[in-house]
Amino acid sequence: MRRKVTRAIFPVAGLGTRFLPATKSIPKEIMTLIDRPLIQYAIDEARAAGITEFVFVTSRGKSALEDYFDHSSELESLLRRRGKNDLLEMLRATDMESGAIAYVRQHQALGLGHAVWCARRLIADDEPVAVILTDDVIMGEPPCLQQMIEAHHDTGGTMVATMEVPTAQTQNYGVLDVAEDMGAVVRVGGMVEKPKSDPPSNLAVIGRYILAPTVLRNLNALREGAGGEIQLTDAIADDIAAGRDVFGLRFRGQRFDCGSKAGFLQATVAFGLARDDLSGEFSEFLHDIVAARRAAE
């Protein structure tokens, strides 16, 4: 019987330099998309998938991120006295139960594989674990990680979320070499991190993973890969080379790269238009902006 995936690693040690000067004073993961910080979207997705234990790989200057998940007794008391129960319930949804969340430090920015490796002592030797990159915000129903866990129940092994990208953009991603295409799920025959030429496919790996225990053991080698960093895709590729199962899931949904300014703006528009309380006024504003730009051309 396969072990359920109940624990997730969130690598959040990055400095967020693409969003300076905002990230000079706040962690990138606390930046707000509509009315929720990026980290909350990731946590909500994980909870919907049945994750009950959360491991954050942090770095110096991330105290605001840690404080975000604490109970705010004074604010809760104020909302209760004023009868603002809807806001009180919204606030409580951000709380974490005691013992559900753990923090480990990544003292050097040595790559995603190194960040995951930093959490190794909090993961059981026989336990599959999810990894969620908060930069990748995914609008989908059911949420992406839930789709992956449902598929993983049938396949086992390691699973990555994948989507098709233009061939010219494959150099920005880990790319799958497909051994067998089964529709939504593909069996992976190899992985190449940021291929400079001749990518094996246009199926790119994006920021959702379910890792077999052997992948974490592979990371113990701390081998440098592309860009001089310790790459998670290399550790997954080691499992493939050893004959272990690795799969990609073509998830249903739209992914936004909120690690880039353009992607963050695109996500703001998409999530704003999807909100019943915002879509009317917001869509009218966007229509007027587009009409004014066309009239000026």
mmCIF file of C-alpha atoms in Angstrom, residues 65-182:
data_model
loop_
_atom_site.group_PDB
_atom_site.id
_atom_site.type_symbol
_atom_site.label_atom_id
_atom_site.label_comp_id
_atom_site.label_asym_id
_atom_site.label_seq_id
_atom_site.Cartn_x
_atom_site.Cartn_y
_atom_site.Cartn_z
ATOM 1 C CA LEU A 65 6.628 35.253 6.433
ATOM 2 C CA GLU A 66 6.832 33.301 9.677
ATOM 3 C CA ASP A 67 4.705 35.859 11.537
ATOM 4 C CA TYR A 68 2.003 35.680 8.870
ATOM 5 C CA PHE A 69 0.907 32.239 10.062
ATOM 6 C CA ASP A 70 0.717 33.132 13.754
ATOM 7 C CA HIS A 71 -2.596 33.762 15.492
ATOM 8 C CA SER A 72 -3.419 37.466 15.769
ATOM 9 C CA SER A 73 -5.320 37.573 19.055
ATOM 10 C CA GLU A 74 -5.773 41.357 19.201
ATOM 11 C CA LEU A 75 -7.091 41.605 15.642
ATOM 12 C CA GLU A 76 -9.400 38.625 16.136
ATOM 13 C CA SER A 77 -10.768 40.173 19.332
ATOM 14 C CA LEU A 78 -11.383 43.488 17.563
ATOM 15 C CA LEU A 79 -13.244 41.843 14.682
ATOM 16 C CA ARG A 80 -15.316 39.782 17.114
ATOM 17 C CA ARG A 81 -16.352 42.874 19.108
ATOM 18 C CA ARG A 82 -17.362 44.668 15.926
ATOM 19 C CA GLY A 83 -19.351 41.696 14.655
ATOM 20 C CA LYS A 84 -17.269 41.314 11.507
ATOM 21 C CA ASN A 85 -17.572 37.545 11.421
ATOM 22 C CA ASP A 86 -16.848 37.204 7.711
ATOM 23 C CA LEU A 87 -13.485 38.914 8.137
ATOM 24 C CA LEU A 88 -12.830 36.857 11.274
ATOM 25 C CA GLU A 89 -13.332 33.603 9.368
ATOM 26 C CA MET A 90 -11.087 34.861 6.573
ATOM 27 C CA LEU A 91 -8.382 35.676 9.112
ATOM 28 C CA ARG A 92 -8.659 32.295 10.812
ATOM 29 C CA ALA A 93 -8.098 30.585 7.461
ATOM 30 C CA THR A 94 -4.534 31.948 7.513
ATOM 31 C CA ASP A 95 -3.719 30.400 10.895
ATOM 32 C CA MET A 96 -1.657 27.243 11.280
ATOM 33 C CA GLU A 97 -2.255 24.716 14.042
ATOM 34 C CA SER A 98 0.542 24.272 16.553
ATOM 35 C CA GLY A 99 3.056 21.749 15.250
ATOM 36 C CA ALA A 100 1.752 21.772 11.664
ATOM 37 C CA ILE A 101 4.443 24.081 10.379
ATOM 38 C CA ALA A 102 8.235 23.871 10.588
ATOM 39 C CA TYR A 103 11.032 26.121 9.397
ATOM 40 C CA VAL A 104 14.559 25.250 8.304
ATOM 41 C CA ARG A 105 17.216 27.655 7.074
ATOM 42 C CA GLN A 106 19.040 27.610 3.749
ATOM 43 C CA HIS A 107 22.144 29.653 4.494
ATOM 44 C CA GLN A 108 23.422 29.747 0.909
ATOM 45 C CA ALA A 109 21.445 30.122 -2.324
ATOM 46 C CA LEU A 110 22.725 26.942 -3.977
ATOM 47 C CA GLY A 111 19.669 26.018 -6.022
ATOM 48 C CA LEU A 112 16.258 24.371 -5.719
ATOM 49 C CA GLY A 113 17.746 20.930 -5.161
ATOM 50 C CA HIS A 114 19.773 22.274 -2.262
ATOM 51 C CA ALA A 115 16.702 23.950 -0.749
ATOM 52 C CA VAL A 116 14.777 20.663 -0.821
ATOM 53 C CA TRP A 117 17.823 18.839 0.599
ATOM 54 C CA CYS A 118 17.866 21.266 3.539
ATOM 55 C CA ALA A 119 14.494 19.837 4.637
ATOM 56 C CA ARG A 120 15.624 16.191 4.495
ATOM 57 C CA ARG A 121 15.742 15.612 8.268
ATOM 58 C CA LEU A 122 12.048 16.494 8.586
ATOM 59 C CA ILE A 123 10.994 13.891 6.001
ATOM 60 C CA ALA A 124 10.702 10.177 6.833
ATOM 61 C CA ASP A 125 12.967 7.808 4.903
ATOM 62 C CA ASP A 126 10.010 6.056 3.225
ATOM 63 C CA GLU A 127 7.787 9.102 2.744
ATOM 64 C CA PRO A 128 6.799 10.706 -0.561
ATOM 65 C CA VAL A 129 6.752 14.489 -0.235
ATOM 66 C CA ALA A 130 5.262 17.322 -2.256
ATOM 67 C CA VAL A 131 7.228 20.419 -3.249
ATOM 68 C CA ILE A 132 5.414 23.658 -4.087
ATOM 69 C CA LEU A 133 7.082 26.715 -5.604
ATOM 70 C CA THR A 134 5.106 29.786 -4.576
ATOM 71 C CA ASP A 135 6.163 31.753 -7.670
ATOM 72 C CA ASP A 136 3.946 29.462 -9.744
ATOM 73 C CA VAL A 137 0.338 30.369 -9.011
ATOM 74 C CA ILE A 138 -2.070 28.005 -10.758
ATOM 75 C CA MET A 139 -5.726 28.698 -11.419
ATOM 76 C CA GLY A 140 -7.412 25.327 -11.792
ATOM 77 C CA GLU A 141 -10.226 23.190 -10.462
ATOM 78 C CA PRO A 142 -9.483 20.910 -8.787
ATOM 79 C CA PRO A 143 -6.227 22.578 -7.696
ATOM 80 C CA CYS A 144 -3.068 21.362 -9.422
ATOM 81 C CA LEU A 145 -1.550 19.488 -6.483
ATOM 82 C CA GLN A 146 -4.813 17.683 -5.850
ATOM 83 C CA GLN A 147 -4.828 16.540 -9.491
ATOM 84 C CA MET A 148 -1.261 15.298 -9.042
ATOM 85 C CA ILE A 149 -1.966 13.410 -5.819
ATOM 86 C CA GLU A 150 -4.971 11.712 -7.399
ATOM 87 C CA ALA A 151 -2.826 10.638 -10.364
ATOM 88 C CA HIS A 152 0.050 9.636 -8.086
ATOM 89 C CA HIS A 153 -2.268 7.278 -6.228
ATOM 90 C CA ASP A 154 -2.368 5.189 -9.432
ATOM 91 C CA THR A 155 1.211 5.616 -10.638
ATOM 92 C CA GLY A 156 3.417 5.878 -7.566
ATOM 93 C CA GLY A 157 7.003 6.964 -8.168
ATOM 94 C CA THR A 158 7.903 10.597 -8.692
ATOM 95 C CA MET A 159 5.560 13.006 -10.449
ATOM 96 C CA VAL A 160 6.099 16.505 -11.831
ATOM 97 C CA ALA A 161 3.575 19.003 -13.142
ATOM 98 C CA THR A 162 4.171 19.797 -16.787
ATOM 99 C CA MET A 163 2.809 22.053 -19.487
ATOM 100 C CA GLU A 164 3.573 22.740 -23.129
ATOM 101 C CA VAL A 165 5.643 25.853 -23.847
ATOM 102 C CA PRO A 166 6.955 27.333 -27.118
ATOM 103 C CA THR A 167 10.173 25.600 -28.141
ATOM 104 C CA ALA A 168 12.051 28.917 -27.937
ATOM 105 C CA GLN A 169 11.201 29.105 -24.228
ATOM 106 C CA THR A 170 12.345 25.606 -23.257
ATOM 107 C CA GLN A 171 15.762 26.988 -22.332
ATOM 108 C CA ASN A 172 14.103 28.551 -19.274
ATOM 109 C CA TYR A 173 12.773 25.266 -17.856
ATOM 110 C CA GLY A 174 13.520 21.688 -16.999
ATOM 111 C CA VAL A 175 12.246 19.757 -20.022
ATOM 112 C CA LEU A 176 10.890 16.208 -20.228
ATOM 113 C CA ASP A 177 12.093 13.493 -22.565
ATOM 114 C CA VAL A 178 8.892 11.488 -22.979
ATOM 115 C CA ALA A 179 9.198 7.707 -23.014
ATOM 116 C CA GLU A 180 5.457 7.024 -23.210
ATOM 117 C CA ASP A 181 2.571 9.426 -23.742
ATOM 118 C CA MET A 182 -0.584 8.200 -22.006
#
